[in-house]
Amino acid sequence: MAVGHARGYIRPMVQPNRGPEESALPENSGRVWCSRNGPRNNVATVWLSHPGKRNALSVAMWNNLTECFQKFGADPNLRAVVIRGEGEAFASGADISEFSTHRSSRETAQIYHDQVIGRALKAVMHCPLPVVAAIDGPCVGAGLELACAADIRMATARSELGMPTGRLGLPLGPIEMAVLLQALGKSITMELLLEGRLLGANEALAKGMLSHCVPDDVLDERLAALVSRITAGSPHAARRNKALVRELCRPAEETTLSSGQEGACWDFADTQDYARGIDAFLSKTRPVFQNN
């Protein structure tokens, strides 16, 4: 891709004029917006923006992601989609300030994980276009789930990836777990969940979590080159290959859980350990879990 086209991938300090597919959200809830790049405006870049919270993903942002990705497949001019974070993070997780309203009971937890997060992850995975997650900075928790729903993950060397949700007393929902298992495999998924540590990008690359790890100052250049290689290929072949891979690997939502097993996924919302984990995070202290 020519240098002029690469400019479309530079993290903006001031937001450009938005295209018709962009949908903005109130500042205090974060927002997701889209720009068009590429030689024929045939690449959509989805920007995660939640200033002051390192792009923590709010309910409004998840819903907006769903809307964006459901529209992309119907656009015959699009050839690829890139997901990026504004500022110094890709996405630091879910917006914990919303937990008291959206994860305070078994019922609200199930709705949040299935109909908010799960719906957005499926929209990304089912998008017929190639999807690239361009990671620069923290990619943690829900941010890693979103990145794992993409087809290709590129990260800067300074990025960190992890799934420390156990420190919050919070297990994953079935759809989220299926996304991680499909992208990372059982061993890496269990390592991330049980240890809860953050991995540097070079270690993540060595474990197969990333397709590319690039120096911090050349992300835009390497991303432009990657997208150029994708768009140089046949769009029909790209869509066909993605559809076939998805079919052979089985969609993430096709789980074999019984209704009782699925219902047990939301037991955490009734535990005191969950409340301890959230309180500790908000107060910046270390939780003391008591298995109750």
Short mmCIF file of C-alpha atoms in Angstrom, two decimals, residues 20-272:
data_model
loop_
_atom_site.label_atom_id
_atom_site.label_comp_id
_atom_site.label_asym_id
_atom_site.label_seq_id
_atom_site.Cartn_x
_atom_site.Cartn_y
_atom_site.Cartn_z
CA PRO A 20 -22.28 7.53 7.36
CA GLU A 21 -21.61 4.19 9.08
CA GLU A 22 -20.21 5.82 12.21
CA SER A 23 -22.31 5.87 15.32
CA ALA A 24 -21.21 8.00 18.26
CA LEU A 25 -22.21 7.43 21.87
CA PRO A 26 -22.26 9.68 24.91
CA GLU A 27 -18.74 10.52 26.09
CA ASN A 28 -19.27 9.08 29.58
CA SER A 29 -20.19 5.64 28.21
CA GLY A 30 -17.42 5.44 25.65
CA ARG A 31 -18.03 5.21 21.94
CA VAL A 32 -17.26 3.24 18.83
CA TRP A 33 -16.79 5.01 15.53
CA CYS A 34 -15.71 4.02 12.04
CA SER A 35 -13.50 5.55 9.39
CA ARG A 36 -12.79 4.49 5.80
CA ASN A 37 -9.26 3.90 4.53
CA GLY A 38 -7.52 2.23 1.63
CA PRO A 39 -7.02 3.13 -2.01
CA ARG A 40 -10.76 2.99 -2.74
CA ASN A 41 -12.11 3.56 0.76
CA ASN A 42 -12.54 -0.21 0.85
CA VAL A 43 -11.21 -0.77 4.38
CA ALA A 44 -13.25 0.06 7.47
CA THR A 45 -11.42 0.92 10.69
CA VAL A 46 -13.44 0.50 13.88
CA TRP A 47 -12.15 2.72 16.69
CA LEU A 48 -12.71 1.94 20.37
CA SER A 49 -12.79 5.14 22.41
CA HIS A 50 -13.34 5.48 26.14
CA PRO A 51 -11.08 8.30 27.38
CA GLY A 52 -9.88 7.99 30.94
CA LYS A 53 -10.74 4.29 31.10
CA ARG A 54 -8.21 2.89 28.63
CA ASN A 55 -11.06 2.02 26.26
CA ALA A 56 -12.89 -0.19 28.75
CA LEU A 57 -15.84 -1.64 26.84
CA SER A 58 -19.23 -0.38 28.02
CA VAL A 59 -22.60 -1.89 27.21
CA ALA A 60 -23.22 0.92 24.73
CA MET A 61 -19.91 0.19 23.01
CA TRP A 62 -20.65 -3.54 22.75
CA ASN A 63 -24.04 -2.79 21.23
CA ASN A 64 -22.50 -0.36 18.78
CA LEU A 65 -19.91 -2.97 17.75
CA THR A 66 -22.74 -5.35 16.97
CA GLU A 67 -24.48 -2.76 14.79
CA CYS A 68 -21.29 -1.90 12.90
CA PHE A 69 -20.30 -5.47 12.10
CA GLN A 70 -23.79 -6.48 11.09
CA LYS A 71 -23.69 -3.73 8.45
CA PHE A 72 -20.21 -4.43 7.09
CA GLY A 73 -21.11 -7.69 5.37
CA ALA A 74 -23.79 -6.01 3.29
CA ASP A 75 -21.35 -3.44 1.83
CA PRO A 76 -20.01 -4.80 -1.48
CA ASN A 77 -17.24 -2.18 -1.56
CA LEU A 78 -15.60 -3.26 1.69
CA ARG A 79 -12.66 -5.66 1.54
CA ALA A 80 -11.44 -5.74 5.15
CA VAL A 81 -12.13 -4.42 8.67
CA VAL A 82 -9.56 -3.27 11.25
CA ILE A 83 -10.29 -2.87 14.99
CA ARG A 84 -8.15 -0.38 16.91
CA GLY A 85 -8.14 1.47 20.20
CA GLU A 86 -7.68 5.21 20.58
CA GLY A 87 -4.95 6.48 22.84
CA GLU A 88 -2.61 4.18 24.75
CA ALA A 89 -4.75 1.03 24.89
CA PHE A 90 -6.60 -1.41 22.68
CA ALA A 91 -9.16 -2.22 25.37
CA SER A 92 -8.43 -2.74 29.05
CA GLY A 93 -11.49 -4.93 29.69
CA ALA A 94 -15.15 -4.38 30.39
CA ASP A 95 -16.33 -1.21 32.10
CA ILE A 96 -16.48 -2.35 35.71
CA SER A 97 -18.40 0.75 36.76
CA GLU A 98 -21.42 -0.80 35.02
CA PHE A 99 -21.27 -4.10 36.90
CA SER A 100 -23.64 -2.96 39.65
CA THR A 101 -26.41 -2.52 37.08
CA HIS A 102 -25.55 -5.12 34.44
CA ARG A 103 -23.98 -7.98 36.45
CA SER A 104 -25.62 -7.68 39.85
CA SER A 105 -27.78 -10.83 39.64
CA ARG A 106 -27.95 -14.14 37.80
CA GLU A 107 -30.55 -12.72 35.44
CA THR A 108 -28.67 -9.54 34.54
CA ALA A 109 -25.38 -11.45 34.26
CA GLN A 110 -26.86 -13.86 31.74
CA ILE A 111 -28.33 -11.04 29.67
CA TYR A 112 -25.01 -9.16 29.77
CA HIS A 113 -22.87 -12.13 28.74
CA ASP A 114 -25.23 -13.64 26.17
CA GLN A 115 -27.07 -10.69 24.65
CA VAL A 116 -24.47 -7.93 24.99
CA ILE A 117 -20.95 -9.37 24.89
CA GLY A 118 -21.87 -12.64 23.20
CA ARG A 119 -23.93 -10.94 20.53
CA ALA A 120 -21.10 -8.55 19.68
CA LEU A 121 -18.47 -11.31 19.55
CA LYS A 122 -20.66 -13.35 17.22
CA ALA A 123 -21.18 -10.32 14.98
CA VAL A 124 -17.41 -9.94 14.63
CA MET A 125 -16.84 -13.64 14.02
CA HIS A 126 -19.69 -13.90 11.52
CA CYS A 127 -18.62 -10.84 9.56
CA PRO A 128 -17.83 -12.26 6.10
CA LEU A 129 -14.93 -9.83 5.64
CA PRO A 130 -11.40 -10.40 6.94
CA VAL A 131 -11.09 -8.76 10.38
CA VAL A 132 -7.75 -7.60 11.82
CA ALA A 133 -7.23 -6.61 15.45
CA ALA A 134 -4.43 -4.01 15.63
CA ILE A 135 -3.34 -4.01 19.27
CA ASP A 136 -1.28 -1.25 20.85
CA GLY A 137 -1.19 -1.24 24.63
CA PRO A 138 -3.32 -3.23 27.09
CA CYS A 139 -5.55 -5.91 25.56
CA VAL A 140 -7.08 -7.46 28.63
CA GLY A 141 -10.21 -9.34 29.63
CA ALA A 142 -13.06 -8.35 27.34
CA GLY A 143 -10.52 -6.60 25.11
CA LEU A 144 -8.75 -9.91 24.53
CA GLU A 145 -12.08 -11.59 23.83
CA LEU A 146 -12.77 -9.01 21.14
CA ALA A 147 -9.30 -9.44 19.64
CA CYS A 148 -9.73 -13.22 19.61
CA ALA A 149 -12.94 -12.83 17.58
CA ALA A 150 -10.84 -11.27 14.80
CA ASP A 151 -9.12 -13.36 12.12
CA ILE A 152 -5.63 -11.88 12.48
CA ARG A 153 -4.03 -10.21 15.50
CA MET A 154 -1.10 -7.78 15.18
CA ALA A 155 0.38 -6.13 18.28
CA THR A 156 3.15 -3.73 19.19
CA ALA A 157 5.97 -5.00 21.38
CA ARG A 158 4.78 -2.83 24.29
CA SER A 159 1.34 -4.44 24.32
CA GLU A 160 0.17 -6.74 27.10
CA LEU A 161 -2.45 -9.45 26.76
CA GLY A 162 -4.23 -11.36 29.50
CA MET A 163 -7.41 -12.64 31.12
CA PRO A 164 -7.18 -11.77 34.86
CA THR A 165 -10.93 -12.11 35.43
CA GLY A 166 -10.42 -14.60 38.27
CA ARG A 167 -9.15 -11.72 40.39
CA LEU A 168 -12.66 -10.30 40.17
CA GLY A 169 -14.32 -13.58 41.13
CA LEU A 170 -15.65 -13.63 37.58
CA PRO A 171 -15.71 -16.70 35.30
CA LEU A 172 -16.30 -16.36 31.56
CA GLY A 173 -19.65 -16.91 29.89
CA PRO A 174 -20.03 -19.83 27.43
CA ILE A 175 -19.75 -17.74 24.25
CA GLU A 176 -16.67 -15.89 25.51
CA MET A 177 -15.02 -19.15 26.54
CA ALA A 178 -15.76 -20.68 23.14
CA VAL A 179 -14.18 -17.68 21.38
CA LEU A 180 -10.98 -18.03 23.40
CA LEU A 181 -10.82 -21.81 22.94
CA GLN A 182 -11.28 -21.49 19.20
CA ALA A 183 -8.61 -18.80 18.85
CA LEU A 184 -6.06 -19.90 21.46
CA GLY A 185 -6.67 -23.56 22.25
CA LYS A 186 -7.24 -25.24 25.62
CA SER A 187 -3.75 -24.97 27.15
CA ILE A 188 -3.25 -21.24 26.53
CA THR A 189 -6.83 -20.43 27.54
CA MET A 190 -6.45 -22.29 30.84
CA GLU A 191 -3.05 -20.71 31.50
CA LEU A 192 -4.47 -17.22 31.03
CA LEU A 193 -7.54 -17.89 33.19
CA LEU A 194 -5.85 -19.75 36.03
CA GLU A 195 -2.66 -17.69 36.35
CA GLY A 196 -4.28 -14.33 35.62
CA ARG A 197 -0.97 -12.77 34.59
CA LEU A 198 -0.44 -10.39 31.69
CA LEU A 199 1.78 -11.58 28.84
CA GLY A 200 4.07 -9.33 26.88
CA ALA A 201 3.53 -9.28 23.13
CA ASN A 202 6.67 -11.28 22.36
CA GLU A 203 5.61 -14.07 24.69
CA ALA A 204 2.09 -13.96 23.25
CA LEU A 205 3.57 -14.29 19.76
CA ALA A 206 5.66 -17.29 20.83
CA LYS A 207 2.54 -18.96 22.24
CA GLY A 208 0.62 -18.42 19.01
CA MET A 209 -1.77 -15.82 20.40
CA LEU A 210 -0.61 -13.26 17.82
CA SER A 211 0.08 -13.42 14.10
CA HIS A 212 2.50 -10.47 14.20
CA CYS A 213 4.48 -8.57 16.83
CA VAL A 214 5.97 -5.32 15.53
CA PRO A 215 8.13 -2.51 16.94
CA ASP A 216 6.09 0.18 18.66
CA ASP A 217 6.86 2.90 16.15
CA VAL A 218 5.98 0.99 12.96
CA LEU A 219 2.50 -0.33 13.72
CA ASP A 220 0.81 1.93 11.19
CA GLU A 221 3.27 0.99 8.45
CA ARG A 222 3.10 -2.76 9.14
CA LEU A 223 -0.69 -2.66 9.50
CA ALA A 224 -1.04 -0.85 6.17
CA ALA A 225 1.16 -3.49 4.51
CA LEU A 226 -0.88 -6.32 6.06
CA VAL A 227 -4.18 -4.86 4.93
CA SER A 228 -2.71 -4.21 1.48
CA ARG A 229 -1.89 -7.90 1.15
CA ILE A 230 -5.42 -8.82 2.15
CA THR A 231 -7.12 -6.42 -0.24
CA ALA A 232 -4.85 -7.49 -3.11
CA GLY A 233 -6.46 -10.92 -3.06
CA SER A 234 -9.80 -12.00 -4.45
CA PRO A 235 -12.64 -10.72 -2.23
CA HIS A 236 -14.76 -13.72 -3.20
CA ALA A 237 -11.99 -16.13 -2.20
CA ALA A 238 -11.47 -14.31 1.11
CA ARG A 239 -15.17 -14.50 1.99
CA ARG A 240 -15.40 -18.13 0.87
CA ASN A 241 -12.32 -19.16 2.84
CA LYS A 242 -13.57 -17.44 5.97
CA ALA A 243 -17.02 -19.01 5.68
CA LEU A 244 -15.52 -22.47 5.21
CA VAL A 245 -13.14 -22.11 8.14
CA ARG A 246 -16.01 -20.93 10.33
CA GLU A 247 -18.17 -23.87 9.27
CA LEU A 248 -15.45 -26.48 9.80
CA CYS A 249 -14.45 -25.03 13.17
CA ARG A 250 -18.11 -24.61 14.17
CA PRO A 251 -19.43 -21.23 15.29
CA ALA A 252 -18.60 -20.22 18.82
CA GLU A 253 -22.23 -20.21 19.95
CA GLU A 254 -22.78 -23.88 19.08
CA THR A 255 -22.04 -25.22 22.52
CA THR A 256 -23.18 -28.55 23.92
CA LEU A 257 -24.17 -27.29 27.35
CA SER A 258 -27.43 -28.47 28.86
CA SER A 259 -29.80 -25.88 30.25
CA GLY A 260 -28.62 -26.77 33.76
CA GLN A 261 -24.96 -26.43 32.82
CA GLU A 262 -25.58 -23.08 31.18
CA GLY A 263 -27.57 -21.88 34.17
CA ALA A 264 -24.68 -22.76 36.46
CA CYS A 265 -22.49 -20.32 34.52
CA TRP A 266 -24.23 -17.46 36.28
CA ASP A 267 -23.85 -18.77 39.86
CA PHE A 268 -20.95 -16.38 40.39
CA ALA A 269 -23.32 -13.42 40.59
CA ASP A 270 -24.73 -14.80 43.86
CA THR A 271 -21.35 -15.30 45.55
CA GLN A 272 -19.73 -13.07 48.12
#
